[in-house]
mmCIF file of N, CA and C in Angstrom:
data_model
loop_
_atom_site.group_PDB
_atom_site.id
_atom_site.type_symbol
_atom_site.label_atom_id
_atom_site.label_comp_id
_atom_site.label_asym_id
_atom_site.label_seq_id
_atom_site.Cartn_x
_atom_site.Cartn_y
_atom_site.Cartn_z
ATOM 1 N N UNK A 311 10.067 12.812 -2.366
ATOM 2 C CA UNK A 311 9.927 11.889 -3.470
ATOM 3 C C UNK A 311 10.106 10.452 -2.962
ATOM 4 N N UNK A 312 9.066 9.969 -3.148
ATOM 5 C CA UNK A 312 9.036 8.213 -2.742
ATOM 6 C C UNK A 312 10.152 7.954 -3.486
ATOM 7 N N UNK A 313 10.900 6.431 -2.591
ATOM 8 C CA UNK A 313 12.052 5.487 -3.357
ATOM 9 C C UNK A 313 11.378 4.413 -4.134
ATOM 10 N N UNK A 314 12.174 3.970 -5.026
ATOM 11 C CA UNK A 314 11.347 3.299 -5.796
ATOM 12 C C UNK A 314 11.005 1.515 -5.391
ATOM 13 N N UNK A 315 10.243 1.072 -5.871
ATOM 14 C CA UNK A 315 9.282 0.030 -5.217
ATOM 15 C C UNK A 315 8.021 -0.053 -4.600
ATOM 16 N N UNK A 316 7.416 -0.746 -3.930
ATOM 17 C CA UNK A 316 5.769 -0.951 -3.326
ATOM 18 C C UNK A 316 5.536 -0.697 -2.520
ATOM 19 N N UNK A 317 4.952 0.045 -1.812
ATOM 20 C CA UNK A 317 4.328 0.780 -0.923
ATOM 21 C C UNK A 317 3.031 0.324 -0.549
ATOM 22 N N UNK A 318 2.632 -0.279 0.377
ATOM 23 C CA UNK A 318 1.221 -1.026 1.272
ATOM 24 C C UNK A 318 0.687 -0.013 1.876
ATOM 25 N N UNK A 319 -0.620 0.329 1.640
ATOM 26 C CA UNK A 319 -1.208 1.311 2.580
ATOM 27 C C UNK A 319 -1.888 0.272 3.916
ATOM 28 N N UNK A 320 -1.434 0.825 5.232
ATOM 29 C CA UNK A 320 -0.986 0.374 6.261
ATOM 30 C C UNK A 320 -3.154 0.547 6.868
ATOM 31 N N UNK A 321 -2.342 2.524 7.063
ATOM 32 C CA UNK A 321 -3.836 2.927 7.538
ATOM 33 C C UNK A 321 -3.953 4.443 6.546
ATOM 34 N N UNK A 322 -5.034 5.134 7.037
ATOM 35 C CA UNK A 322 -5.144 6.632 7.063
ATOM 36 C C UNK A 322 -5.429 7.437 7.902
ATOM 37 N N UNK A 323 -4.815 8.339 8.415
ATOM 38 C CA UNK A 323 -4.596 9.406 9.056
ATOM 39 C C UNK A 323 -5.010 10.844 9.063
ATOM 40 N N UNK A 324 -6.277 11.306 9.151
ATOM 41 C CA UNK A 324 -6.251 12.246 8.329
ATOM 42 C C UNK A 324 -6.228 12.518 6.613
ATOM 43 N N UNK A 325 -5.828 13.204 6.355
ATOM 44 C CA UNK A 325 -4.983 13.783 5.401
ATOM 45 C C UNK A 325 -4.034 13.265 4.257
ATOM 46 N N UNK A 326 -3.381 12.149 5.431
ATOM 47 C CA UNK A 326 -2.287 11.418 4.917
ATOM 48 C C UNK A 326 -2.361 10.149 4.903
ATOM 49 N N UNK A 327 -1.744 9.148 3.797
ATOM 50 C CA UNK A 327 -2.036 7.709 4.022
ATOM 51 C C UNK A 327 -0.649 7.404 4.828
ATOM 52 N N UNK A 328 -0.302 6.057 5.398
ATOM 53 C CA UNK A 328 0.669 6.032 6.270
ATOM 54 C C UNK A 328 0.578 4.655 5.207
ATOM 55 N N UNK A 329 2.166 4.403 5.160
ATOM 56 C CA UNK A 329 2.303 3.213 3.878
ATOM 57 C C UNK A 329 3.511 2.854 4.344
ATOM 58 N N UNK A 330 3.686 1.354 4.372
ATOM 59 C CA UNK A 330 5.045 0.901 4.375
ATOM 60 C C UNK A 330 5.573 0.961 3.315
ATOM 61 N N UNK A 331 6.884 0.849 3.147
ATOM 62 C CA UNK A 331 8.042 1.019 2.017
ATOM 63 C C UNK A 331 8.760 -0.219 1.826
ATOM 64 N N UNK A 332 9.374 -0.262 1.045
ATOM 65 C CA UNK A 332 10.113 -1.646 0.374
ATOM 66 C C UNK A 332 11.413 -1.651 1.456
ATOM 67 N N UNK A 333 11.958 -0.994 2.385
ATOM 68 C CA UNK A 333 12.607 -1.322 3.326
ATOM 69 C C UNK A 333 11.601 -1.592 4.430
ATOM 70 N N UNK A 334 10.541 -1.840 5.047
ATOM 71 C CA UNK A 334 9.541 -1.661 6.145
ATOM 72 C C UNK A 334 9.658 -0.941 7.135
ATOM 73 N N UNK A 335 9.976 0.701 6.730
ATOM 74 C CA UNK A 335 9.733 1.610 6.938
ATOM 75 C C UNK A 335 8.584 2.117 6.683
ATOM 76 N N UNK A 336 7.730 2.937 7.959
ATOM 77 C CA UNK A 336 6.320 3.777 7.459
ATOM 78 C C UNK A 336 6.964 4.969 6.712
ATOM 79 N N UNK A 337 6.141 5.371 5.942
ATOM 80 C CA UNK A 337 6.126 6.935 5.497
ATOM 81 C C UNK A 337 4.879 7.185 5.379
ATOM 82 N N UNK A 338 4.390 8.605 5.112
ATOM 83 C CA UNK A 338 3.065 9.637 4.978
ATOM 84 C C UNK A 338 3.477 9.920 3.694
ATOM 85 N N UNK A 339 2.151 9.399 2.888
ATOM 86 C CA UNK A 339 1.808 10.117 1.653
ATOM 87 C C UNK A 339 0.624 11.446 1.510
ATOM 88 N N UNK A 340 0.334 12.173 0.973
ATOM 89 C CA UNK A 340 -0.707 13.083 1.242
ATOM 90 C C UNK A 340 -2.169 11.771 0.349
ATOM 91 N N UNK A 341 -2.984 11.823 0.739
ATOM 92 C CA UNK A 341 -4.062 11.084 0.292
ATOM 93 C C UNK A 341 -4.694 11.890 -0.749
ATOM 94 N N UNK A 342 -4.244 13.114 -1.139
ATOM 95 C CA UNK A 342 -4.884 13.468 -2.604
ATOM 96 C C UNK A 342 -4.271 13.266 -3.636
ATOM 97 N N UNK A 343 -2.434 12.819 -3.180
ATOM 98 C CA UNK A 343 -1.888 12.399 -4.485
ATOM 99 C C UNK A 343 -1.963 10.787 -4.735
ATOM 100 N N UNK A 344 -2.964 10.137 -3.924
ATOM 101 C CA UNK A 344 -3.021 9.147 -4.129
ATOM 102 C C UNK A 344 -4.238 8.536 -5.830
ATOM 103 N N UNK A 345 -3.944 7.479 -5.431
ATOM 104 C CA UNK A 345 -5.319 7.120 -7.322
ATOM 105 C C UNK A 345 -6.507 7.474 -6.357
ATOM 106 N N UNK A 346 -7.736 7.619 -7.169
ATOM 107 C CA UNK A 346 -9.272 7.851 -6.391
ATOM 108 C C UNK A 346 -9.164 6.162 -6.630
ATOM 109 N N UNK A 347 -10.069 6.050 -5.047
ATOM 110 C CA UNK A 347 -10.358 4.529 -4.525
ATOM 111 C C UNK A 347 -9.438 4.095 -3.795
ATOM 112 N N UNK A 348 -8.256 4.270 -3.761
ATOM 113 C CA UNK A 348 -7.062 3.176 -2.690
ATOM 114 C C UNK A 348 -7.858 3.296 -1.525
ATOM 115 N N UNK A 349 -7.247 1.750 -1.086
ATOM 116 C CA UNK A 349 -7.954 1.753 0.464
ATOM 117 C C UNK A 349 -6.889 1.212 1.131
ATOM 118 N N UNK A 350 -6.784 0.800 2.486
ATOM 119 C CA UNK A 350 -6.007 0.504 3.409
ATOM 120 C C UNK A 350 -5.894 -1.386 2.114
ATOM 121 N N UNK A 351 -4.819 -1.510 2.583
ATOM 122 C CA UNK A 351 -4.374 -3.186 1.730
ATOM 123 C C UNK A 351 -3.937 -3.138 0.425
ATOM 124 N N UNK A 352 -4.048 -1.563 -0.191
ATOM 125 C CA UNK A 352 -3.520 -1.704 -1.627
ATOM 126 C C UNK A 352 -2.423 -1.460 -1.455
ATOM 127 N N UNK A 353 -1.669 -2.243 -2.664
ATOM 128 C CA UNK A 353 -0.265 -1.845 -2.832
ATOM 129 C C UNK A 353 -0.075 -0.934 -3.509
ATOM 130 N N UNK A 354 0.698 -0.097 -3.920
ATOM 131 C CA UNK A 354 0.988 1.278 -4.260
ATOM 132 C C UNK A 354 2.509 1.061 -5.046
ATOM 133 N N UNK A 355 3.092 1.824 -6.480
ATOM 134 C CA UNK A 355 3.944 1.646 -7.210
ATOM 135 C C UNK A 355 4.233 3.503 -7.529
ATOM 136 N N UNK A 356 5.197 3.971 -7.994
ATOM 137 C CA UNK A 356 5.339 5.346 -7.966
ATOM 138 C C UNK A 356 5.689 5.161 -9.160
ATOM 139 N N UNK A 357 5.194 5.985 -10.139
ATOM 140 C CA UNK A 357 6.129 5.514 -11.607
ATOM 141 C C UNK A 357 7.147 6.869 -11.947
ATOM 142 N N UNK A 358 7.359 7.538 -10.637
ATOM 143 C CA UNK A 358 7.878 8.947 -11.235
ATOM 144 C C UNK A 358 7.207 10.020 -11.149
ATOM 145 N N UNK A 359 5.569 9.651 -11.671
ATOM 146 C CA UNK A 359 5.162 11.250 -11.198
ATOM 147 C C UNK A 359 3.588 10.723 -10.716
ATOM 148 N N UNK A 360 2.916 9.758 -10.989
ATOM 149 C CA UNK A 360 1.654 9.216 -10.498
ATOM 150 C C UNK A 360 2.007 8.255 -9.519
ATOM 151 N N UNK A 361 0.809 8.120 -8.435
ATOM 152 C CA UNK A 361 1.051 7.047 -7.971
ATOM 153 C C UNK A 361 -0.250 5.648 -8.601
ATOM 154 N N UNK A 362 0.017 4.413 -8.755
ATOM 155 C CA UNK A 362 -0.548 3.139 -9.667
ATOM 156 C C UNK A 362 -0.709 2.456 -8.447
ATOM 157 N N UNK A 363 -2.253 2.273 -8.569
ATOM 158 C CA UNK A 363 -2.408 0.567 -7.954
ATOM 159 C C UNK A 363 -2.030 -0.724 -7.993
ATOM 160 N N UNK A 364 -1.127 -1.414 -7.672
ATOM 161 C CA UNK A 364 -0.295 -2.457 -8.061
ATOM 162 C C UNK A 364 -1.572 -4.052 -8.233
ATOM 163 N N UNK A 365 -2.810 -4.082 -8.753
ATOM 164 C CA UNK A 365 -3.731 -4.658 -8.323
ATOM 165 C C UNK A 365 -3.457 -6.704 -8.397
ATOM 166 N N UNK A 366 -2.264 -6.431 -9.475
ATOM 167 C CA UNK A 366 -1.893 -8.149 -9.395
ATOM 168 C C UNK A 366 -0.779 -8.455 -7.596
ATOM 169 N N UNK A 367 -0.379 -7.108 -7.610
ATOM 170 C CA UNK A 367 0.452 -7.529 -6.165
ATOM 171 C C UNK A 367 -0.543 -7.310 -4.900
ATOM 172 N N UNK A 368 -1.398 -6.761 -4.631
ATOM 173 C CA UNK A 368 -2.029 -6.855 -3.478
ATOM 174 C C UNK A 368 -2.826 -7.520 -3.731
ATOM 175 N N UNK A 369 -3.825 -8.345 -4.944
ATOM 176 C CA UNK A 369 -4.283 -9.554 -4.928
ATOM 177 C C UNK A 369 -3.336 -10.624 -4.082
ATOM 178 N N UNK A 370 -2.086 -10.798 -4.651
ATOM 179 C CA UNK A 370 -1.346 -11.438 -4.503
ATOM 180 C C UNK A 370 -1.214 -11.614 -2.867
ATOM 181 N N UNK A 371 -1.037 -10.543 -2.089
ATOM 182 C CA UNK A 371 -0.181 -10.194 -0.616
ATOM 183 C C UNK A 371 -1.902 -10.456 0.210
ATOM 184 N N UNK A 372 -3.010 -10.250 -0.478
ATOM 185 C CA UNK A 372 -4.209 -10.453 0.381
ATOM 186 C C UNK A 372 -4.549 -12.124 0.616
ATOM 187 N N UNK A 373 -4.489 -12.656 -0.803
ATOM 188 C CA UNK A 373 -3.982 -14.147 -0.466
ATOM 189 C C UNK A 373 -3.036 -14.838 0.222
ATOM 190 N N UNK A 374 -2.355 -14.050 0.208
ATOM 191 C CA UNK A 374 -1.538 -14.922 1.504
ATOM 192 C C UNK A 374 -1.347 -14.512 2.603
ATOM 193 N N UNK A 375 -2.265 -13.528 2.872
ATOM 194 C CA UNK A 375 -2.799 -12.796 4.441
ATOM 195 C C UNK A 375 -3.550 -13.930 4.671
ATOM 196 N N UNK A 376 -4.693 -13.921 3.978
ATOM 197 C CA UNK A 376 -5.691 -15.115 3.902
ATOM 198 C C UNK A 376 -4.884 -16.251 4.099
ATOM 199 N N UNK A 377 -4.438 -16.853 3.753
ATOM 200 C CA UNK A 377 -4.297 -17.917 3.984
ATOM 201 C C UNK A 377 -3.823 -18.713 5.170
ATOM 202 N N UNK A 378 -2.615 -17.436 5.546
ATOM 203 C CA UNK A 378 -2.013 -17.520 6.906
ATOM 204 C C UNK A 378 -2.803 -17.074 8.103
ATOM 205 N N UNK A 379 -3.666 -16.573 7.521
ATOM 206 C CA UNK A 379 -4.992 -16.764 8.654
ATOM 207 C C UNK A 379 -5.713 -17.639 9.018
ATOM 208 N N UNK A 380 -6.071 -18.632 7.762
ATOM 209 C CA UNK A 380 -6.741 -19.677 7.574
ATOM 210 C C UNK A 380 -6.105 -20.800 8.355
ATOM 211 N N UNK A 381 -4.796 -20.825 8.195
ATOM 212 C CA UNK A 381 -3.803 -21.430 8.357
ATOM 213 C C UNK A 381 -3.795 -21.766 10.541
ATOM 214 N N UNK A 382 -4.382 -20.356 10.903
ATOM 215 C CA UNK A 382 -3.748 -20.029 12.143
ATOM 216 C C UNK A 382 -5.215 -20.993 12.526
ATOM 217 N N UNK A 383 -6.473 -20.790 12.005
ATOM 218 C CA UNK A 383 -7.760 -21.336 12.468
ATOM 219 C C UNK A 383 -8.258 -23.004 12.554
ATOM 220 N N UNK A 384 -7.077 -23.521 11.801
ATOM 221 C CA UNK A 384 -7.090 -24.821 11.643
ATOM 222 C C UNK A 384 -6.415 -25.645 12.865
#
């Protein structure tokens, strides 16, 4: 049972998504209990028994990937 908080899908593995955790720890989720569509960069929320696309927080965390990229090119 995931701890509670956001979970980043990192990569996929097979089978399994590999996701950081709200301590930045990896863990393996199985990729069928995931939502249909997650891709590597979504954030991930557990509400207990589904797992939710967090879509205002990985908007959020892709912008400021972006930016600090942008940032590095200047």
């Amino acid at each position: 049972m995931p701890e509670n908080g956001l979970y980043a899908i990192d990569r996929f593995e097979g089978e399994y998504a590999v996701c950081e955790g709200p301590d930045g720890r990896m863990r393996n989720f199985a990729r069928v209990e995931l939502p249909r569509g997650a891709k590597e960069g979504d954030v991930l929320r557990y509400d207990g028994t589904d797992w939710i696309i967090d879509r205002p927080e990985t908007a959020r965390r892709r912008a400021k990937a972006r930016a600090l990229f942008e940032s590095l090119l200047e």
